[in-house]
Coordinates of C-alpha atoms in Angstrom, one line a residue:
Chain A
M52 CA 10.3 -27.8 -9.1
K53 CA 7.2 -25.6 -9.5
A54 CA 4.2 -26.0 -10.5
R55 CA 1.1 -24.1 -12.2
V56 CA -2.2 -24.6 -11.0
Y57 CA -5.3 -23.5 -12.8
L58 CA -8.9 -22.7 -10.9
A59 CA -11.3 -25.2 -12.2
T60 CA -14.7 -22.1 -12.8
T61 CA -17.5 -23.4 -15.6
A62 CA -16.4 -20.1 -17.5
G63 CA -12.8 -22.3 -18.3
P64 CA -9.1 -22.6 -16.3
V65 CA -8.2 -19.7 -14.6
R66 CA -4.4 -19.9 -13.6
I67 CA -3.0 -17.9 -10.7
E68 CA 0.0 -16.1 -12.6
R69 CA 1.6 -15.0 -9.4
L70 CA 1.0 -14.8 -5.7
T71 CA 3.2 -11.7 -3.9
R72 CA 2.8 -9.8 -0.6
E73 CA 2.1 -5.8 -0.7
R74 CA 2.6 -2.7 1.3
A75 CA -1.1 -3.0 1.2
Q76 CA -4.0 -4.0 3.7
Q77 CA -6.4 -5.8 1.4
S78 CA -5.9 -8.4 0.2
A79 CA -6.7 -8.9 -3.7
V80 CA -6.8 -9.8 -7.1
C81 CA -5.8 -9.3 -9.7
L82 CA -6.8 -9.2 -13.7
G83 CA -4.0 -9.8 -15.9
R84 CA -1.5 -8.6 -13.9
T85 CA -2.8 -5.0 -14.0
T86 CA -4.9 -3.0 -11.7
K87 CA -8.0 -4.7 -12.4
V88 CA -9.6 -5.1 -8.8
L89 CA -11.1 -8.7 -9.3
A90 CA -15.1 -7.8 -7.0
V91 CA -13.5 -11.8 -4.8
S92 CA -11.2 -10.5 -3.1
A93 CA -13.6 -9.1 -0.8
A94 CA -14.1 -13.0 -0.7
Y95 CA -9.8 -13.5 -0.9
D96 CA -9.7 -11.2 2.0
A97 CA -11.6 -12.4 4.5
F98 CA -10.0 -16.2 3.5
V99 CA -6.4 -14.5 4.2
R100 CA -6.8 -12.2 6.8
Q101 CA -6.4 -13.8 11.2
P102 CA -9.0 -14.5 12.8
S103 CA -11.8 -16.1 10.4
G104 CA -9.1 -16.6 8.0
V105 CA -6.5 -19.3 7.4
I106 CA -4.1 -18.4 5.3
E107 CA -2.1 -16.3 7.9
R108 CA -3.4 -18.3 11.1
E109 CA -1.6 -21.6 8.2
F110 CA 1.6 -20.0 6.3
G111 CA 2.4 -17.2 8.9
P112 CA 4.0 -15.4 10.3
L113 CA 4.3 -13.0 7.6
E114 CA 6.0 -9.2 7.0
P115 CA 2.4 -6.5 7.3
G116 CA 0.8 -6.4 4.5
A117 CA -1.5 -8.1 2.1
F118 CA -1.6 -10.2 -0.8
R119 CA -1.9 -9.3 -4.4
L120 CA -3.1 -12.8 -5.9
D121 CA -2.9 -12.2 -9.3
V122 CA -4.7 -14.1 -12.6
D123 CA -5.4 -14.8 -16.0
G124 CA -8.8 -14.9 -15.9
P125 CA -12.0 -14.1 -14.1
V126 CA -13.4 -15.4 -11.5
D127 CA -16.6 -15.5 -9.7
D128 CA -17.1 -15.8 -6.5
G129 CA -18.6 -18.2 -4.1
E130 CA -15.7 -21.0 -2.5
S131 CA -15.3 -22.3 -5.8
W132 CA -11.7 -21.2 -5.8
Q133 CA -10.7 -21.4 -2.0
L134 CA -8.6 -24.8 -2.7
G135 CA -6.2 -23.4 -5.6
V136 CA -5.8 -20.9 -4.3
F137 CA -4.8 -22.7 -0.4
A138 CA -2.3 -24.8 -2.9
A139 CA -1.3 -21.2 -4.9
H140 CA 0.0 -19.9 -1.2
M141 CA 1.5 -23.5 -0.3
L142 CA 3.6 -23.7 -3.1
A143 CA 4.6 -19.6 -3.1
K144 CA 6.2 -20.1 0.6
D145 CA 8.5 -22.5 -1.0
H146 CA 9.3 -20.2 -4.4
A147 CA 7.2 -23.1 -6.8
L148 CA 4.2 -21.5 -8.0
A149 CA 5.1 -21.0 -11.7
G150 CA 4.9 -17.8 -13.5
P151 CA 3.0 -17.0 -16.0
D152 CA 6.1 -17.5 -18.4
E153 CA 7.0 -20.5 -16.1
P154 CA 5.9 -24.1 -17.5
G155 CA 6.4 -26.4 -14.9
D156 CA 7.7 -28.7 -13.5
L157 CA 3.8 -30.1 -12.4
V158 CA 0.3 -29.1 -13.8
I159 CA -2.9 -28.8 -10.6
W160 CA -6.2 -28.0 -11.0
L161 CA -8.7 -27.7 -8.6
T162 CA -11.9 -26.8 -6.9
G163 CA -13.3 -27.5 -3.3
A164 CA -14.1 -24.9 -0.6
V165 CA -11.4 -24.8 2.3
H166 CA -12.3 -24.8 5.7
N167 CA -12.0 -22.8 9.2
D168 CA -10.5 -26.6 9.9
L169 CA -8.7 -27.1 6.6
G170 CA -11.4 -29.7 5.3
V171 CA -12.1 -29.8 1.5
A172 CA -16.3 -29.6 1.0
P173 CA -18.0 -29.9 -1.6
V174 CA -18.7 -27.1 -4.3
N175 CA -21.1 -27.1 -7.2
H176 CA -20.8 -27.4 -11.4
I177 CA -17.9 -30.3 -11.8
P178 CA -18.7 -31.0 -14.9
E179 CA -19.2 -27.7 -16.3
K180 CA -15.8 -26.7 -14.9
L181 CA -14.4 -29.9 -17.1
R182 CA -16.6 -29.4 -20.7
A183 CA -14.9 -26.0 -20.0
S184 CA -11.2 -27.2 -19.5
E185 CA -10.9 -29.5 -22.8
E186 CA -9.4 -27.3 -24.3
L187 CA -6.9 -26.8 -21.7
F188 CA -6.0 -30.5 -20.8
A189 CA -6.2 -31.2 -24.0
A190 CA -2.7 -29.3 -25.1
L191 CA -1.5 -30.0 -21.7
A192 CA -2.0 -33.4 -22.5
M193 CA 0.4 -32.4 -26.4
E194 CA 2.9 -30.9 -24.6
G195 CA 3.0 -34.2 -22.3
A196 CA 3.0 -31.9 -19.2
K197 CA 2.6 -34.1 -15.7
V198 CA -1.5 -33.1 -14.5
T199 CA -3.5 -33.6 -11.6
L200 CA -6.8 -33.1 -11.3
V201 CA -7.7 -32.3 -7.1
L202 CA -11.4 -32.1 -5.7
P203 CA -13.3 -32.6 -2.9
P204 CA -14.8 -35.9 -1.7
G205 CA -17.5 -36.8 -4.1
A206 CA -16.6 -35.5 -6.8
R207 CA -13.8 -38.5 -8.4
P208 CA -17.2 -40.2 -10.5
H209 CA -17.5 -37.3 -12.5
A210 CA -13.9 -36.8 -13.5
E211 CA -13.8 -40.1 -14.8
A212 CA -16.9 -39.6 -17.0
G213 CA -15.8 -36.4 -18.5
G214 CA -12.9 -38.8 -20.4
L215 CA -9.3 -37.4 -19.1
P216 CA -6.6 -37.7 -21.3
A217 CA -4.7 -41.0 -20.6
G218 CA -1.7 -40.0 -18.1
F219 CA -4.0 -37.5 -15.8
E220 CA -4.2 -38.3 -12.3
I221 CA -7.5 -37.3 -9.7
A222 CA -7.2 -37.5 -5.7
E223 CA -9.8 -36.5 -4.0
I224 CA -8.8 -35.2 -1.3
A225 CA -11.1 -34.0 2.5
S226 CA -7.9 -32.5 3.6
T227 CA -5.5 -29.7 2.8
K228 CA -3.2 -32.0 4.8
E229 CA -3.4 -35.0 1.1
L230 CA -3.1 -31.9 -0.8
A231 CA 0.5 -31.4 0.1
E232 CA 1.2 -34.6 0.4
I233 CA -0.5 -34.4 -3.9
I234 CA 1.7 -31.3 -4.4
G235 CA 5.1 -33.2 -3.1
A236 CA 5.0 -36.4 -4.9
G237 CA 4.9 -34.0 -8.0
G238 CA 7.8 -32.1 -7.2
P239 CA 7.4 -29.5 -4.8
T240 CA 8.8 -29.5 -1.6
L241 CA 6.0 -28.2 1.1
T242 CA 6.6 -29.1 3.7
A243 CA 9.2 -26.7 6.5
G244 CA 11.4 -29.0 6.1
P245 CA 13.7 -30.7 3.7
R246 CA 12.1 -33.5 2.4
P247 CA 14.2 -36.8 3.0
Q248 CA 16.6 -37.7 0.4
E249 CA 17.1 -41.2 -0.1
P250 CA 19.7 -42.7 -2.4
A251 CA 19.8 -45.5 -4.5
A252 CA 22.9 -47.5 -2.9
I253 CA 20.0 -47.7 0.5
K254 CA 17.4 -48.8 -0.6
Q255 CA 19.6 -51.7 -3.1
G256 CA 20.8 -53.0 0.5
P257 CA 24.2 -53.5 1.6
G258 CA 24.9 -56.6 -0.3
R259 CA 28.8 -58.3 0.4
W260 CA 30.5 -54.7 0.6
T261 CA 29.1 -53.7 4.1
A262 CA 32.1 -52.0 5.5
R263 CA 32.1 -50.1 3.0
L264 CA 28.8 -49.2 3.2
M265 CA 28.6 -48.2 6.6
I266 CA 31.4 -45.8 5.5
A267 CA 30.0 -44.4 2.8
L268 CA 26.6 -44.5 4.6
V269 CA 28.8 -42.4 7.6
A270 CA 30.1 -40.0 4.6
L271 CA 26.2 -39.4 3.6
F272 CA 25.1 -38.9 7.0
L273 CA 27.7 -36.2 7.6
L274 CA 26.5 -34.8 3.9
L275 CA 23.5 -34.8 4.9
V276 CA 23.1 -33.3 7.8
I277 CA 26.5 -30.6 6.9
A278 CA 23.8 -29.7 3.5
F279 CA 21.4 -30.0 6.4
Q280 CA 22.0 -27.5 8.3
A281 CA 23.7 -24.8 5.9
W282 CA 19.9 -24.8 4.4
H283 CA 19.1 -23.5 7.2
V284 CA 21.2 -21.4 7.6
W285 CA 20.4 -19.8 3.8
R286 CA 16.6 -20.6 4.6
A287 CA 17.1 -18.2 8.2
Y288 CA 18.8 -15.9 6.5
D289 CA 16.2 -15.8 3.3
D290 CA 13.7 -15.2 6.4
L291 CA 15.4 -12.4 7.4
R292 CA 16.7 -11.2 4.3
Q293 CA 12.9 -11.1 3.1
V294 CA 12.0 -8.5 6.7
A295 CA 15.3 -6.8 5.4
D296 CA 13.1 -6.0 2.3
S297 CA 9.7 -5.7 3.7
G298 CA 10.9 -2.5 4.8
G299 CA 9.4 -3.0 8.6
L300 CA 12.3 -2.3 10.7
G301 CA 10.9 -3.0 14.1
D302 CA 10.3 -6.3 12.8
L303 CA 13.7 -6.6 11.8
A304 CA 14.8 -5.1 14.6
S305 CA 12.5 -7.8 16.0
A306 CA 13.7 -11.0 13.2
L307 CA 17.2 -10.5 14.7
E308 CA 16.9 -11.0 18.0
K309 CA 14.9 -13.1 18.2
A310 CA 17.3 -14.9 15.0
D311 CA 20.4 -14.9 17.9
R312 CA 18.4 -16.2 20.1
S313 CA 17.1 -19.0 17.7
G314 CA 20.7 -20.8 18.1
W315 CA 23.3 -20.9 15.9
T316 CA 22.2 -21.7 12.7
G317 CA 19.6 -17.9 13.7
G318 CA 22.9 -16.3 14.8
L319 CA 24.7 -17.3 11.2
A320 CA 21.9 -16.1 9.5
A321 CA 21.9 -12.9 11.1
D322 CA 25.3 -12.2 11.2
L323 CA 24.9 -12.6 8.0
L324 CA 22.8 -10.3 7.4
R325 CA 24.2 -7.0 9.9
R326 CA 27.1 -7.8 8.2
D327 CA 25.1 -7.4 4.5
L328 CA 23.7 -4.9 5.5
L329 CA 26.5 -2.5 7.4
A330 CA 27.8 -2.4 3.3
E331 CA 25.0 -1.2 2.0
L332 CA 24.4 1.7 4.7
P333 CA 24.7 5.3 3.3
T334 CA 26.5 7.0 4.8
A335 CA 25.8 11.5 5.6
R336 CA 27.9 12.3 2.5
D337 CA 25.0 9.9 0.8
V338 CA 22.9 11.4 2.2
G339 CA 22.3 15.7 2.6
L340 CA 20.4 18.1 4.4
D341 CA 20.7 22.3 4.6
I342 CA 18.8 24.8 6.1
R343 CA 19.0 28.0 5.3
E344 CA 17.2 31.4 6.4
R345 CA 15.6 34.0 4.0
R346 CA 16.4 37.0 5.2
A347 CA 15.4 40.8 3.2
P348 CA 17.8 41.9 2.1
E349 CA 18.8 45.8 3.2
G350 CA 16.3 48.8 2.2
K351 CA 13.5 45.6 1.4
S352 CA 11.1 43.8 3.8
C353 CA 9.3 40.2 4.6
A354 CA 6.5 41.3 2.9
A355 CA 8.7 42.9 -0.5
V356 CA 11.0 39.1 0.0
H357 CA 6.6 36.8 -0.1
F358 CA 5.0 37.7 -2.7
G359 CA 8.1 37.6 -4.7
N360 CA 9.3 41.2 -5.4
A361 CA 12.9 40.6 -3.8
E362 CA 15.1 37.7 -3.3
P363 CA 15.9 37.4 -0.7
V364 CA 18.5 36.6 1.3
L365 CA 20.1 33.6 2.0
V366 CA 22.1 32.6 5.2
A367 CA 23.0 28.6 5.5
V368 CA 21.6 27.2 9.7
E369 CA 24.9 25.1 10.0
P370 CA 24.5 22.8 13.5
D371 CA 27.6 22.9 16.5
P372 CA 30.0 20.5 16.2
D373 CA 28.5 18.3 18.3
G374 CA 25.1 18.4 15.4
A375 CA 23.3 20.5 17.1
Y376 CA 21.7 23.5 15.7
P377 CA 21.5 27.0 17.9
P378 CA 18.3 29.0 17.2
S379 CA 18.2 31.2 14.3
D380 CA 17.1 35.3 14.9
R381 CA 13.5 36.0 15.2
N382 CA 14.4 39.4 13.4
G383 CA 14.7 40.0 10.1
L384 CA 13.8 35.9 9.2
C385 CA 11.4 36.0 6.3
G386 CA 11.3 32.4 6.2
L387 CA 13.7 29.3 6.5
E388 CA 14.2 27.5 3.0
F389 CA 15.2 22.9 3.7
Y390 CA 16.6 21.1 1.2
V391 CA 17.2 17.1 1.5
S392 CA 19.0 15.6 -1.8
T393 CA 20.3 12.4 -2.8
D394 CA 21.0 9.7 -5.1
P395 CA 17.3 8.4 -5.6
G396 CA 18.7 6.3 -8.0
R397 CA 21.1 4.3 -5.5
F398 CA 18.9 5.4 -1.8
H399 CA 15.4 4.8 -1.1
A400 CA 15.1 8.2 1.5
E401 CA 12.3 10.3 3.0
T402 CA 11.9 13.3 5.8
G403 CA 9.4 14.0 7.6
F404 CA 8.9 17.8 8.4
A405 CA 6.8 18.2 11.7
V406 CA 5.9 21.6 13.3
V407 CA 6.5 21.5 17.1
S408 CA 5.0 24.8 17.8
G409 CA 4.3 28.4 16.0
K410 CA 2.8 29.2 12.7
F411 CA 3.8 29.8 9.4
I412 CA 2.8 30.3 5.8
R413 CA 1.7 29.4 2.4
E414 CA 0.5 31.0 -0.8
G415 CA -0.6 33.5 1.5
A416 CA -2.3 31.5 5.0
V417 CA -1.6 31.0 7.3
L418 CA -0.9 27.5 9.0
E419 CA -0.1 24.6 11.4
A420 CA 0.5 21.6 10.9
R421 CA -2.3 19.4 12.4
N422 CA -1.8 16.9 10.7
G423 CA 1.5 15.0 12.1
P424 CA 4.4 14.9 10.7
L425 CA 4.3 15.8 5.8
V426 CA 6.6 13.4 5.3
F427 CA 7.9 13.4 1.6
S428 CA 10.2 10.7 -1.1
G429 CA 13.1 10.8 -2.9
E430 CA 14.9 14.7 -3.5
M431 CA 13.3 17.6 -1.8
A432 CA 12.8 21.0 -1.3
W433 CA 11.1 23.4 0.2
V434 CA 10.1 27.1 1.9
V435 CA 8.7 27.8 4.5
D436 CA 7.7 31.7 4.9
L437 CA 7.6 33.0 9.1
P438 CA 4.1 35.7 9.5
R439 CA 5.1 39.2 10.5
R440 CA 4.0 39.1 13.8
P441 CA 4.3 35.9 15.4
D442 CA 2.3 34.2 18.4
G443 CA 6.1 32.9 19.6
P444 CA 8.8 30.6 19.3
F445 CA 8.4 28.5 16.4
A446 CA 9.8 25.5 16.5
Y447 CA 10.0 22.2 13.8
E448 CA 11.9 19.1 13.5
I449 CA 13.0 17.0 11.0
E450 CA 13.9 13.7 10.3
L451 CA 15.7 11.5 7.7
I452 CA 16.1 7.8 6.7
A453 CA 17.6 6.7 4.1
S454 CA 18.1 3.0 2.8
R455 CA 19.1 0.5 -0.3
R456 CA 16.0 -0.3 0.2
P457 CA 12.0 1.0 0.9
V458 CA 11.8 2.2 4.2
S459 CA 9.0 4.4 5.8
L460 CA 9.1 6.7 7.7
D461 CA 5.5 6.1 8.5
L462 CA 7.5 2.8 10.0
V463 CA 9.8 4.5 12.4
G464 CA 8.3 5.5 16.4
K465 CA 6.7 1.4 15.5
N466 CA 9.5 0.4 16.9
G467 CA 11.5 2.0 20.3
L468 CA 14.3 2.9 17.0
K469 CA 15.8 6.0 18.4
T470 CA 19.5 6.3 17.8
A471 CA 20.9 7.2 14.7
D472 CA 23.4 3.2 16.0
E473 CA 19.8 1.5 16.2
F474 CA 19.6 2.3 12.0
A475 CA 22.7 2.2 11.3
G476 CA 22.6 -1.6 12.4
L477 CA 19.5 -2.3 10.1
G478 CA 21.7 -0.7 7.2
V479 CA 19.6 2.8 7.6
F480 CA 21.1 6.1 7.9
Y481 CA 18.8 8.0 10.3
R482 CA 18.9 11.8 11.5
S483 CA 17.1 13.8 13.5
I484 CA 17.4 18.2 14.0
E485 CA 15.7 20.3 16.3
H486 CA 15.6 23.7 15.4
R487 CA 13.6 26.9 16.6
V488 CA 13.1 30.4 15.7
E489 CA 13.1 33.3 18.7
R490 CA 13.9 37.0 19.7
Chain B
M98 CA -60.2 37.0 9.1
T99 CA -56.4 37.4 9.7
T100 CA -53.8 34.3 10.6
R101 CA -51.6 34.9 12.5
H102 CA -48.1 33.2 12.5
K103 CA -46.2 32.7 15.8
L104 CA -42.8 34.2 15.3
P105 CA -39.5 33.1 16.5
P106 CA -37.8 33.9 20.2
A107 CA -35.4 37.0 19.6
G108 CA -31.6 35.6 19.7
S109 CA -30.4 32.3 18.2
P110 CA -32.7 31.3 15.3
G111 CA -34.3 28.2 14.9
P112 CA -35.2 25.6 12.5
E113 CA -37.6 27.6 11.0
R114 CA -35.0 30.3 10.1
Q115 CA -32.9 28.0 9.6
I116 CA -34.9 26.0 7.1
F117 CA -35.2 29.1 5.6
D118 CA -31.9 30.5 5.3
A119 CA -31.6 27.3 3.7
I120 CA -34.0 26.8 1.7
S121 CA -32.4 30.6 -0.3
S122 CA -28.6 29.7 0.1
L123 CA -30.0 26.7 -2.5
Q124 CA -31.8 29.2 -4.4
S125 CA -29.4 31.4 -5.3
L126 CA -27.2 28.5 -6.2
G127 CA -29.5 27.3 -8.8
D128 CA -31.0 30.8 -9.9
D129 CA -28.1 33.3 -9.9
R130 CA -26.7 32.4 -13.6
D131 CA -29.8 33.5 -15.3
E132 CA -29.8 36.5 -16.1
D133 CA -26.8 37.1 -17.1
G134 CA -27.1 34.1 -20.0
G135 CA -25.6 31.6 -19.0
R136 CA -27.0 27.9 -18.5
K137 CA -29.6 27.3 -15.7
I138 CA -28.9 24.7 -13.3
A139 CA -30.6 23.7 -11.2
F140 CA -29.8 22.9 -7.7
S141 CA -31.4 19.1 -6.8
R142 CA -29.2 18.9 -10.4
L143 CA -25.7 20.1 -8.5
Y144 CA -26.5 18.1 -4.9
A145 CA -27.4 15.0 -7.5
Y146 CA -24.0 15.1 -8.6
A147 CA -22.6 16.3 -5.9
A148 CA -24.3 13.5 -3.2
G149 CA -25.2 10.9 -5.7
G150 CA -22.2 8.1 -5.8
D151 CA -22.5 6.3 -8.6
G152 CA -25.9 7.4 -9.3
G153 CA -25.4 10.9 -9.6
A154 CA -22.9 10.3 -12.6
D155 CA -24.4 13.5 -15.4
P156 CA -21.3 14.6 -18.2
E157 CA -23.4 17.1 -18.8
L158 CA -23.0 19.4 -15.8
E159 CA -19.2 18.7 -15.8
R160 CA -19.2 19.9 -18.9
I161 CA -20.1 23.0 -17.7
L162 CA -19.1 23.2 -15.1
A163 CA -16.1 22.5 -17.4
I164 CA -16.4 26.5 -18.5
E165 CA -18.3 28.3 -16.0
P166 CA -16.5 29.7 -12.7
E167 CA -18.7 31.1 -10.6
L168 CA -21.0 27.2 -11.2
R169 CA -17.8 25.9 -10.3
R170 CA -17.2 28.3 -7.6
D171 CA -20.9 28.2 -6.3
F172 CA -20.4 23.8 -6.3
R173 CA -17.3 23.6 -4.4
R174 CA -19.1 25.6 -2.2
L175 CA -22.1 22.7 -2.1
L176 CA -18.5 19.6 -1.7
G177 CA -18.2 21.4 1.5
K178 CA -21.1 21.3 2.6
T179 CA -22.4 18.0 2.1
A180 CA -19.0 16.3 2.5
S181 CA -18.2 14.5 5.1
I182 CA -14.2 14.6 5.0
H183 CA -12.2 18.2 3.5
M184 CA -8.6 17.0 3.4
P185 CA -6.9 20.6 2.7
R186 CA -4.3 20.8 0.6
V187 CA -1.1 20.3 1.9
A188 CA 0.9 22.7 3.8
A189 CA 4.5 22.5 2.7
A190 CA 5.8 22.8 -0.8
S191 CA 8.1 20.1 -1.9
S192 CA 9.6 19.1 -5.2
G193 CA 8.9 15.3 -4.1
E194 CA 6.6 13.3 -4.0
I195 CA 4.4 12.9 -1.2
S196 CA 3.2 9.2 0.2
Q197 CA 0.2 10.1 2.5
R198 CA -1.7 13.1 3.3
G199 CA -4.9 13.2 5.6
G200 CA -6.7 15.6 7.6
G201 CA -11.0 15.3 8.6
N202 CA -10.4 11.7 10.6
C203 CA -9.2 10.5 7.1
R204 CA -5.3 9.6 5.9
I205 CA -4.2 8.4 2.4
R206 CA -1.3 6.8 1.7
F207 CA 0.5 5.7 -1.3
E208 CA 2.4 2.4 -1.2
P209 CA 4.4 1.2 -3.7
S210 CA 3.6 -2.4 -5.7
R211 CA 6.6 -4.7 -5.4
A212 CA 5.3 -7.3 -7.4
E213 CA 4.1 -4.3 -10.1
P214 CA 6.3 -1.0 -9.9
D215 CA 4.0 0.8 -12.2
Q216 CA 1.6 0.3 -10.4
V217 CA 0.6 2.2 -6.5
Y218 CA -1.7 0.7 -3.5
V219 CA -3.8 4.1 -2.6
I220 CA -5.2 3.3 1.0
I221 CA -7.5 5.9 2.6
E222 CA -8.0 4.8 6.2
F223 CA -10.6 6.0 8.1
T224 CA -10.3 6.7 12.5
V225 CA -14.4 7.2 12.5
G226 CA -16.8 3.7 12.7
E227 CA -17.9 2.0 9.1
G228 CA -21.4 3.3 9.8
G229 CA -20.7 4.9 6.2
L230 CA -17.3 4.2 4.9
P231 CA -17.5 7.3 1.4
A232 CA -18.5 6.7 -2.2
T233 CA -17.7 8.9 -4.2
L234 CA -14.0 11.5 -4.1
F235 CA -13.9 14.4 -5.2
V236 CA -11.0 16.0 -6.4
C237 CA -10.7 19.4 -6.6
D238 CA -7.3 22.1 -7.8
N239 CA -6.6 25.6 -7.3
D240 CA -9.5 27.0 -10.6
N241 CA -12.4 25.0 -8.3
H242 CA -11.9 21.4 -11.3
C243 CA -13.2 18.7 -9.7
D244 CA -13.1 15.7 -10.7
K245 CA -15.0 13.2 -9.4
F246 CA -14.3 9.1 -8.6
S247 CA -16.3 6.4 -7.7
L248 CA -14.3 4.5 -4.8
P249 CA -14.6 0.7 -4.4
R250 CA -16.8 -0.8 -1.6
G251 CA -15.1 -0.6 1.5
R252 CA -13.6 -2.8 4.7
D253 CA -12.7 -2.6 8.2
G254 CA -12.4 1.5 7.8
V255 CA -10.1 1.7 4.9
I256 CA -10.6 1.8 1.3
Q257 CA -7.8 0.5 -0.8
L258 CA -7.6 2.1 -4.6
L259 CA -4.8 0.7 -7.6
L260 CA -3.7 2.7 -9.2
E261 CA -1.4 2.7 -12.2
R262 CA 1.2 5.4 -11.3
E263 CA 0.8 8.0 -14.4
S264 CA -3.1 8.0 -13.9
D265 CA -4.6 11.1 -13.2
L266 CA -6.1 10.0 -10.6
L267 CA -2.6 10.0 -8.6
A268 CA -1.3 12.8 -10.1
K269 CA -4.7 14.5 -8.3
L270 CA -4.2 13.0 -5.6
R271 CA -0.7 12.8 -4.7
D272 CA 0.0 17.6 -5.9
I273 CA -0.9 19.5 -2.9
N274 CA -2.2 21.8 -3.8
T275 CA -5.0 19.4 -4.8
E276 CA -8.1 19.7 -2.4
I277 CA -10.2 16.0 -1.8
Y278 CA -13.4 15.1 0.0
L279 CA -14.8 12.3 0.4
G280 CA -18.9 11.4 1.3

């Protein structure tokens, strides 16, 4: 069951098309699914973000990031959009917000401010907003849609005086808790648990077939218990999957541990997800890392190699049986080249390259990695030239991460994950190497 | 009557000397192309373009900068002095896309949108206080061609942009050979 949400504005109704949790820093309201970010975004971000905002507080905990709210028309600053946006979050949490191409089972048209205590406060210009929506109301009436106008306290007379089409319902609410009841009555399940299902037989009473009815009741009860537990497992799995898809590895590890401790349904969901993640794990064959020494050819100097006047002799740097890379000899070594390969259609990969000591050259300038590791996505190759007169050993580290899900090195290191096995348990291939050049 | 001026002491330059040097430098930036028949651009105009935020838009100056390499070089020097943050070229060669770059108490992250895969969030994070977050961004290439972009208002030490994946600005920000000035 899904619902369409319209924000009432004096310029006409604005439909909320979509609500997405993004790996962004600030929540934003976007027009027509484009990159046009509306000015109301700053107020929306404040409405979302803790400690002052209510959305993260009421609908959290949420994966790291911010929300993107897509609307089909401009929304001015002010506060009257808050009730509609709150309703959209309520619906989206249960995947019940109708998208732009979905008619939905219910249409809600809202205006009102939401206070920090979740009280709904009056707003201005309601008669104008109603007039500006007349065309929409007429279309909805033609469509036969089930429509509810949700208004703040004291606004009902405006709506009743406006001559709404027959069948339209008006709800005047003082708290968002009432909003949950109104939308829930229309279809979408909004509360944390399933709405009790009462079979017709129960409503009709036991009648004279008491024994058979009792058996049916017990069977039904057992069925409901099983369905309820299965639903819990599915929800727990879905929540864990969302954390996994967000790419936050530390969050995923914590979420799996928490699920293990939360009871058998959580533990089962965690096991199911672990099995799926393991099946998705890229292998060492899927992610290649080659390191080659660039040495001056006979009779030529490194300067000739650096300036492109001589092709370097390439010597592969091979790890020993333990996977460690032996140091390279500085004599005659002009530089190093690196190649990371993976199938970008199948895997998301990121490589971090961090110089631990020493300097290197790029386009004639001697550089050192002062700004932390350099991070690249996907397939990549790069060259590091070494200066003629080094001031000490040149040492560097490479971290390589790959997964079928979007993952980021940005998220590594904040979560205590260190070994390849720990990463593998989360469906992520991880490799870390250290190598140095010395005399 | 002869007027005597007190000379600054030898050694470190005093404020008068610093002001004199600054004015000389500014004059040379504005005047040095008149003799060659080139266009004369007043320093104040260059300065307004470099430091003027949104109000400094100057399409005519941009056209002149596009065809005058020396003026571009001078303007780049000016940017180096007026910008509050300078992000150098990314110090490595790569054929892959960078997902972040940093420098000057600032980091730029690129996060693809989940809702619209053809859009990318550009998140500029500042490690210094919010006293004055930049309003303008310049991206400069190796030939001193600098493109100016107005930034939206930042909050909590962060400025966030939403760009099309194919946009010119995103390509320039992700280009490891560009340098970025924020002011």
